[in-house]
XYZ file of N, CA and C in Angstrom:
546
model
N -3.160 -22.541 -49.562
C -2.606 -21.977 -50.780
C -2.996 -20.503 -50.866
N -2.232 -19.773 -51.645
C -2.546 -18.367 -51.867
C -2.849 -18.156 -53.340
N -3.563 -17.070 -53.599
C -3.907 -16.734 -54.974
C -2.678 -16.204 -55.705
N -2.453 -16.691 -56.896
C -1.381 -16.219 -57.762
C -2.048 -15.670 -59.005
N -1.746 -14.398 -59.325
C -2.397 -13.719 -60.439
C -1.418 -13.477 -61.587
N -1.984 -13.404 -62.791
C -1.255 -13.000 -63.990
C 0.015 -13.812 -64.235
N -0.092 -15.115 -64.010
C 0.988 -16.043 -64.322
C 0.379 -17.320 -64.882
N 1.004 -17.870 -65.902
C 0.594 -19.174 -66.403
C 1.017 -20.194 -65.348
N 0.046 -20.881 -64.778
C 0.308 -21.801 -63.675
C 0.514 -23.219 -64.199
N 1.647 -23.798 -63.863
C 1.949 -25.169 -64.249
C 2.617 -25.862 -63.070
N 1.992 -26.862 -62.526
C 0.683 -27.389 -62.899
C -0.417 -26.396 -62.542
N -1.642 -26.684 -63.011
C -2.740 -25.781 -62.662
C -2.900 -25.701 -61.147
N -3.365 -24.558 -60.687
C -3.651 -24.365 -59.269
C -4.921 -25.115 -58.909
N -4.987 -25.553 -57.668
C -6.268 -26.028 -57.168
C -7.244 -24.870 -57.184
N -8.519 -25.169 -57.212
C -9.550 -24.137 -57.069
C -9.626 -23.824 -55.583
N -9.386 -22.574 -55.238
C -9.202 -22.205 -53.839
C -10.524 -21.897 -53.145
N -10.561 -22.238 -51.865
C -11.742 -21.961 -51.044
C -11.498 -20.819 -50.070
N -10.286 -20.270 -50.039
C -9.998 -19.102 -49.214
C -10.621 -17.868 -49.864
N -11.009 -16.874 -49.067
C -11.561 -15.643 -49.662
C -10.561 -14.995 -50.613
N -11.060 -14.460 -51.717
C -10.208 -13.745 -52.669
C -9.606 -12.543 -51.959
N -8.306 -12.352 -52.153
C -7.561 -11.387 -51.347
C -7.238 -10.077 -52.051
N -7.821 -9.834 -53.213
C -7.470 -8.633 -53.969
C -8.730 -7.988 -54.540
N -8.912 -6.691 -54.227
C -10.095 -5.961 -54.703
C -10.172 -5.879 -56.220
N -9.045 -5.895 -56.901
C -9.065 -5.703 -58.349
C -9.314 -6.990 -59.125
N -9.353 -8.136 -58.426
C -9.692 -9.381 -59.110
C -11.145 -9.293 -59.551
N -11.438 -9.824 -60.718
C -12.707 -9.604 -61.396
C -13.982 -9.918 -60.666
N -13.965 -10.690 -59.584
C -15.208 -11.035 -58.905
C -15.325 -10.406 -57.530
N -14.313 -9.682 -57.091
C -14.404 -8.958 -55.828
C -13.766 -9.667 -54.648
N -13.276 -8.872 -53.747
C -12.595 -9.367 -52.556
C -13.583 -10.062 -51.626
N -13.117 -11.123 -50.980
C -13.897 -11.782 -49.955
C -14.702 -12.980 -50.432
N -15.004 -13.061 -51.705
C -15.718 -14.209 -52.250
C -14.672 -15.280 -52.526
N -14.976 -16.521 -52.246
C -13.976 -17.551 -52.538
C -14.066 -17.957 -54.008
N -12.932 -18.392 -54.536
C -12.839 -18.775 -55.939
C -13.767 -19.949 -56.270
N -13.819 -20.948 -55.398
C -14.670 -22.113 -55.660
C -16.126 -21.697 -55.821
N -16.598 -20.813 -54.959
C -17.977 -20.343 -55.046
C -18.206 -19.561 -56.335
N -17.292 -18.693 -56.679
C -17.425 -17.895 -57.895
C -17.407 -18.773 -59.142
N -16.490 -19.738 -59.183
C -16.417 -20.616 -60.339
C -17.683 -21.463 -60.477
N -18.230 -21.904 -59.376
C -19.479 -22.664 -59.454
C -20.622 -21.790 -59.962
N -20.589 -20.496 -59.645
C -21.611 -19.581 -60.160
C -21.473 -19.412 -61.671
N -20.251 -19.141 -62.133
C -20.020 -18.915 -63.563
C -20.067 -20.204 -64.375
N -19.554 -21.283 -63.798
C -19.359 -22.521 -64.543
C -20.001 -23.702 -63.830
N -21.244 -23.584 -63.462
C -21.909 -24.646 -62.694
C -21.991 -25.961 -63.460
N -21.829 -25.912 -64.750
C -21.939 -27.084 -65.598
C -20.624 -27.835 -65.753
N -19.552 -27.296 -65.219
C -18.243 -27.906 -65.439
C -17.827 -28.795 -64.283
N -17.037 -29.809 -64.603
C -16.365 -30.594 -63.589
C -15.100 -29.821 -63.229
N -15.145 -29.137 -62.111
C -14.049 -28.230 -61.778
C -13.024 -28.860 -60.840
N -12.818 -30.131 -60.976
C -11.843 -30.780 -60.112
C -10.417 -30.566 -60.596
N -10.237 -30.170 -61.850
C -8.883 -30.066 -62.393
C -8.150 -28.836 -61.885
N -8.648 -27.634 -62.150
C -7.952 -26.478 -61.631
C -8.060 -25.218 -62.446
N -7.224 -24.284 -62.054
C -7.155 -22.962 -62.671
C -5.775 -22.820 -63.289
N -5.716 -22.490 -64.568
C -4.432 -22.326 -65.262
C -3.946 -20.881 -65.167
N -4.895 -19.934 -65.046
C -4.515 -18.514 -65.078
C -5.595 -17.701 -64.385
N -5.182 -16.715 -63.582
C -6.097 -15.757 -62.965
C -5.722 -14.365 -63.455
N -6.692 -13.669 -64.038
C -6.465 -12.321 -64.547
C -6.769 -11.349 -63.425
N -5.778 -10.570 -63.009
C -5.980 -9.695 -61.855
C -6.721 -8.413 -62.183
N -6.324 -7.682 -63.173
C -6.889 -6.351 -63.400
C -8.146 -6.370 -64.258
N -8.044 -6.826 -65.472
C -9.203 -6.880 -66.352
C -8.993 -7.989 -67.360
N -10.082 -8.469 -67.887
C -9.987 -9.553 -68.866
C -9.614 -8.963 -70.212
N -8.320 -8.879 -70.487
C -7.865 -8.257 -71.731
C -7.542 -9.290 -72.801
N -8.058 -10.502 -72.644
C -7.962 -11.502 -73.692
C -9.151 -12.446 -73.563
N -9.485 -13.104 -74.673
C -10.637 -14.000 -74.729
C -10.188 -15.404 -75.132
N -11.134 -16.314 -75.289
C -10.796 -17.725 -75.509
C -9.927 -17.949 -76.747
N -10.226 -17.289 -77.846
C -9.442 -17.487 -79.062
C -8.019 -16.970 -78.892
N -7.843 -15.905 -78.107
C -6.504 -15.387 -77.835
C -5.677 -16.420 -77.063
N -6.303 -17.031 -76.032
C -5.601 -18.064 -75.259
C -5.241 -19.233 -76.165
N -6.189 -19.691 -76.983
C -5.941 -20.812 -77.898
C -4.781 -20.486 -78.832
N -4.804 -19.296 -79.413
C -3.747 -18.906 -80.362
C -2.373 -18.985 -79.707
N -2.236 -18.406 -78.530
C -0.923 -18.420 -77.874
C -0.536 -19.826 -77.406
N -1.513 -20.618 -77.001
C -1.195 -21.979 -76.554
C -0.721 -22.833 -77.726
N -1.387 -22.732 -78.877
C -0.948 -23.562 -80.010
C 0.343 -23.044 -80.630
N 0.596 -21.743 -80.503
C 1.877 -21.207 -80.970
C 2.984 -21.490 -79.964
N 2.601 -22.022 -78.805
C 3.534 -22.429 -77.751
C 4.405 -21.273 -77.257
N 3.780 -20.102 -77.100
C 4.551 -18.976 -76.573
C 4.032 -18.476 -75.226
N 3.236 -19.304 -74.546
C 2.865 -19.007 -73.165
C 3.911 -19.658 -72.273
N 4.521 -18.860 -71.417
C 5.625 -19.339 -70.591
C 5.130 -19.547 -69.166
N 5.353 -20.753 -68.633
C 4.970 -21.031 -67.254
C 5.591 -19.998 -66.322
N 4.757 -19.474 -65.407
C 5.224 -18.488 -64.444
C 5.250 -17.061 -64.958
N 4.883 -16.852 -66.210
C 4.903 -15.511 -66.814
C 3.483 -15.068 -67.132
N 3.288 -13.752 -67.338
C 1.952 -13.266 -67.692
C 1.594 -13.543 -69.149
N 0.296 -13.449 -69.422
C -0.194 -13.524 -70.791
C 0.377 -12.344 -71.564
N 0.805 -12.521 -72.816
C 1.362 -11.400 -73.589
C 0.369 -10.229 -73.675
N 0.813 -9.064 -73.341
C -0.063 -7.884 -73.287
C -0.022 -7.104 -74.596
N -0.995 -6.216 -74.741
C -0.971 -5.250 -75.815
C -1.598 -5.675 -77.118
N -2.262 -6.804 -77.138
C -2.892 -7.256 -78.371
C -4.375 -6.910 -78.363
N -4.932 -6.774 -79.549
C -6.369 -6.588 -79.668
C -7.054 -7.919 -79.373
N -8.131 -7.889 -78.581
C -8.854 -9.114 -78.271
C -9.556 -9.654 -79.514
N -9.605 -10.970 -79.618
C -10.255 -11.634 -80.740
C -11.427 -12.438 -80.201
N -12.635 -12.066 -80.584
C -13.840 -12.718 -80.089
C -14.213 -13.887 -81.005
N -14.082 -15.101 -80.491
C -14.386 -16.294 -81.283
C -15.841 -16.326 -81.727
N -16.736 -15.717 -80.952
C -18.162 -15.780 -81.281
C -18.519 -14.927 -82.487
N -17.589 -14.154 -83.010
C -17.838 -13.376 -84.228
C -17.612 -14.211 -85.483
N -17.112 -15.427 -85.307
C -16.810 -16.302 -86.437
C -17.945 -17.286 -86.689
N -18.141 -17.629 -87.966
C -18.966 -18.785 -88.305
C -18.066 -20.016 -88.232
N -18.674 -21.190 -88.319
C -17.881 -22.419 -88.336
C -16.896 -22.397 -89.501
N -17.370 -21.992 -90.671
C -16.482 -21.949 -91.843
C -15.365 -20.927 -91.654
N -15.695 -19.771 -91.106
C -14.673 -18.751 -90.867
C -13.610 -19.220 -89.885
N -14.023 -19.911 -88.816
C -13.067 -20.429 -87.846
C -12.224 -21.532 -88.465
N -12.842 -22.368 -89.284
C -12.088 -23.421 -89.973
C -11.009 -22.798 -90.855
N -11.360 -21.761 -91.594
C -10.378 -21.075 -92.446
C -9.252 -20.470 -91.608
N -9.600 -19.851 -90.483
C -8.589 -19.252 -89.602
C -7.628 -20.325 -89.087
N -8.172 -21.417 -88.573
C -7.322 -22.478 -88.029
C -6.478 -23.143 -89.107
N -7.008 -23.288 -90.317
C -6.197 -23.807 -91.426
C -5.002 -22.878 -91.681
N -5.249 -21.569 -91.597
C -4.178 -20.594 -91.769
C -3.114 -20.686 -90.688
N -3.471 -21.213 -89.537
C -2.521 -21.415 -88.447
C -1.865 -22.792 -88.514
N -2.133 -23.542 -89.578
C -1.487 -24.845 -89.753
C -2.254 -26.012 -89.160
N -3.566 -25.871 -88.999
C -4.385 -26.941 -88.443
C -5.364 -27.455 -89.491
N -5.820 -28.668 -89.287
C -6.814 -29.247 -90.181
C -7.866 -29.968 -89.349
N -9.080 -30.084 -89.881
C -10.119 -30.818 -89.154
C -9.711 -32.274 -88.955
N -10.210 -32.866 -87.875
C -9.919 -34.273 -87.603
C -11.102 -34.913 -86.888
N -11.018 -36.191 -86.707
C -12.046 -36.983 -86.051
C -11.989 -36.770 -84.532
N -13.115 -36.979 -83.876
C -13.151 -36.808 -82.419
C -12.404 -37.912 -81.669
N -11.968 -38.940 -82.357
C -11.183 -40.004 -81.734
C -9.695 -39.892 -82.064
N -9.322 -38.901 -82.838
C -7.925 -38.731 -83.243
C -7.084 -38.379 -82.016
N -6.050 -39.132 -81.776
C -5.178 -38.901 -80.612
C -4.501 -37.533 -80.658
N -4.346 -36.962 -81.848
C -3.657 -35.681 -81.995
C -4.600 -34.475 -81.958
N -5.904 -34.685 -81.726
C -6.846 -33.555 -81.673
C -6.403 -32.583 -80.590
N -6.423 -31.292 -80.911
C -5.925 -30.330 -79.930
C -6.757 -29.063 -79.825
N -7.713 -28.875 -80.706
C -8.613 -27.721 -80.630
C -10.018 -28.237 -80.907
N -10.977 -27.707 -80.153
C -12.377 -28.055 -80.369
C -13.192 -26.776 -80.397
N -14.000 -26.619 -81.445
C -14.925 -25.485 -81.475
C -16.326 -25.987 -81.142
N -17.023 -25.191 -80.359
C -18.417 -25.418 -80.007
C -19.240 -24.410 -80.783
N -20.371 -24.852 -81.314
C -21.170 -23.977 -82.175
C -22.585 -23.813 -81.645
N -23.190 -22.735 -82.102
C -24.592 -22.462 -81.818
C -25.331 -22.836 -83.097
N -25.932 -24.006 -83.129
C -26.553 -24.490 -84.352
C -25.730 -25.602 -84.954
N -26.082 -26.013 -86.179
C -25.416 -27.193 -86.722
C -25.004 -27.091 -88.194
N -25.093 -25.915 -88.803
C -24.637 -25.838 -90.198
C -23.388 -24.967 -90.289
N -22.679 -24.985 -91.437
C -21.419 -24.248 -91.570
C -21.545 -22.729 -91.372
N -22.738 -22.202 -91.496
C -22.927 -20.771 -91.270
C -23.302 -20.463 -89.822
N -23.379 -21.492 -88.973
C -23.647 -21.282 -87.552
C -22.503 -20.510 -86.921
N -22.803 -19.822 -85.863
C -21.800 -19.060 -85.134
C -21.031 -19.961 -84.168
N -19.764 -19.643 -83.976
C -18.948 -20.317 -82.971
C -19.383 -19.792 -81.608
N -19.612 -20.695 -80.679
C -19.999 -20.299 -79.327
C -18.835 -20.328 -78.354
N -17.829 -21.151 -78.646
C -16.671 -21.268 -77.758
C -15.581 -22.051 -78.495
N -14.343 -21.855 -78.059
C -13.215 -22.635 -78.561
C -12.342 -23.010 -77.367
N -11.840 -24.237 -77.380
C -10.984 -24.709 -76.289
C -9.762 -25.395 -76.878
N -8.711 -25.498 -76.061
C -7.436 -26.038 -76.526
C -6.971 -27.140 -75.573
N -6.342 -28.148 -76.145
C -5.807 -29.260 -75.364
C -4.339 -29.005 -75.076
N -3.963 -29.178 -73.832
C -2.576 -29.003 -73.398
C -2.018 -30.367 -73.062
N -1.012 -30.772 -73.823
C -0.384 -32.075 -73.586
C 1.092 -31.838 -73.271
N 1.504 -32.281 -72.090
C 2.915 -32.252 -71.692
C 3.238 -33.607 -71.074
N 4.434 -33.752 -70.551
C 4.788 -34.994 -69.862
C 3.886 -35.220 -68.647
N 3.420 -34.116 -68.042
C 2.625 -34.206 -66.816
C 1.138 -33.963 -67.014
N 0.734 -33.412 -68.148
C -0.648 -32.972 -68.353
C -1.228 -33.503 -69.652
N -2.496 -33.766 -69.648
C -3.295 -33.971 -70.853
C -4.670 -33.468 -70.472
N -4.893 -32.168 -70.688
C -6.109 -31.526 -70.192
C -6.548 -30.420 -71.140
N -7.824 -30.133 -71.120
C -8.384 -29.063 -71.950
C -8.409 -27.775 -71.150
N -8.183 -26.648 -71.844
C -8.156 -25.326 -71.209
C -9.098 -24.385 -71.941
N -9.686 -23.477 -71.171
C -10.587 -22.480 -71.762
C -10.553 -21.181 -70.990
N -10.575 -20.106 -71.727
C -10.850 -18.778 -71.189
C -12.241 -18.441 -71.694
N -13.145 -18.141 -70.797
C -14.528 -17.900 -71.203
C -14.868 -16.434 -71.060
N -15.141 -15.809 -72.201
C -15.588 -14.414 -72.245
C -14.712 -13.549 -71.353
N -15.352 -12.740 -70.518
C -14.593 -11.797 -69.697
C -14.470 -12.234 -68.247
N -14.706 -13.503 -67.972
C -14.461 -13.983 -66.615
C -12.962 -13.971 -66.366
N -12.536 -13.860 -65.110
C -11.107 -13.675 -64.828
C -10.288 -14.959 -64.697
N -10.734 -16.033 -65.331
C -10.004 -17.289 -65.230
C -9.779 -17.940 -66.580
N -8.665 -18.664 -66.667
C -8.508 -19.727 -67.649
C -8.603 -20.987 -66.812
N -9.553 -21.845 -67.159
C -9.790 -23.038 -66.365
C -9.369 -24.276 -67.140
N -9.077 -25.314 -66.396
C -8.873 -26.626 -66.981
C -10.153 -27.412 -66.753
N -10.475 -28.288 -67.702
C -11.769 -28.963 -67.607
C -11.771 -30.221 -68.452
N -12.836 -30.991 -68.311
C -13.001 -32.190 -69.129
C -13.327 -31.789 -70.568
N -13.039 -32.668 -71.483
C -13.165 -32.369 -72.907
C -14.555 -31.894 -73.319
N -15.591 -32.494 -72.794
C -16.940 -32.194 -73.271
C -17.775 -31.343 -72.317
N -17.156 -30.705 -71.339
C -17.904 -29.909 -70.367
C -18.721 -28.786 -70.990
N -18.279 -28.240 -72.097
C -18.972 -27.075 -72.648
C -20.280 -27.412 -73.350
N -20.636 -28.679 -73.421
C -21.933 -29.018 -73.993
C -23.064 -28.483 -73.124
N -22.777 -28.142 -71.887
C -23.802 -27.633 -70.982
C -23.787 -26.115 -70.851
N -22.818 -25.465 -71.473
C -22.689 -24.017 -71.341
C -23.882 -23.315 -71.988
N -24.612 -22.596 -71.210
C -25.796 -21.852 -71.651
C -26.842 -22.749 -72.312
N -26.637 -24.053 -72.287
C -27.615 -24.991 -72.795
C -27.794 -25.004 -74.305
N -26.924 -24.309 -75.045
C -27.175 -24.239 -76.485
C -25.960 -24.519 -77.356
N -24.908 -25.034 -76.806
C -23.732 -25.308 -77.630
C -23.730 -26.754 -78.107
N -23.305 -26.920 -79.344
C -23.198 -28.232 -79.964
C -21.724 -28.463 -80.264
N -21.253 -29.670 -79.945
C -19.852 -29.980 -80.258
C -19.678 -29.867 -81.759
N -18.721 -29.045 -82.150
C -18.485 -28.795 -83.559
C -17.341 -29.630 -84.090
N -16.316 -28.958 -84.564
C -15.215 -29.610 -85.254
C -13.973 -29.659 -84.379
N -13.283 -30.797 -84.450
C -11.966 -30.935 -83.837
C -10.916 -30.586 -84.879
N -9.763 -30.116 -84.388
C -8.647 -29.796 -85.258
C -7.367 -30.361 -84.664
N -6.424 -30.645 -85.564
C -5.090 -31.054 -85.166
C -4.096 -30.357 -86.072
N -2.838 -30.377 -85.671
C -1.792 -29.813 -86.511
C -1.708 -30.596 -87.820
N -1.687 -29.865 -88.918
C -1.574 -30.512 -90.235
C -0.145 -31.015 -90.411
N -0.011 -32.133 -91.040
C 1.320 -32.677 -91.330
C 1.695 -32.280 -92.735
N 2.918 -31.869 -92.907
C 3.377 -31.439 -94.233
C 4.278 -32.452 -94.860
């Protein structure tokens, strides 16, 4: 396989073991993707794949990916929409993120709810705790998988639902959200 950059990949790409072929990719030419991902995400089950590779610079963060995924305006085979200001999820408290997601038409739900589609991870356990990460569930005829863009790493990865409990050793599973019914 060859590296494909700046395109929403559907289905997700395998994690490649060939040397990275582009100097401008965020981790440098010659290092293989599998090795780099294991360095950045050693806590994840990386058998699923890569949904997106950012070639030039990480000009979007996890909340940006979540926003576009839930608004359903990411087009397979196309780049991430450019020109927006990055939104850092870690600047939000749990309550602030809950308010934001409610404004986008989502409501909190149980962790067993079949319609759960967003999960926030927190640093701490009270409503004033900071959000540490946010991930989104992608459900299609062919997929039912969680996706995340982490900080400024050059990937959007697919992963198991609870993989982020090991990220930096300090995240606590927070609140699930689903689309509110009107």
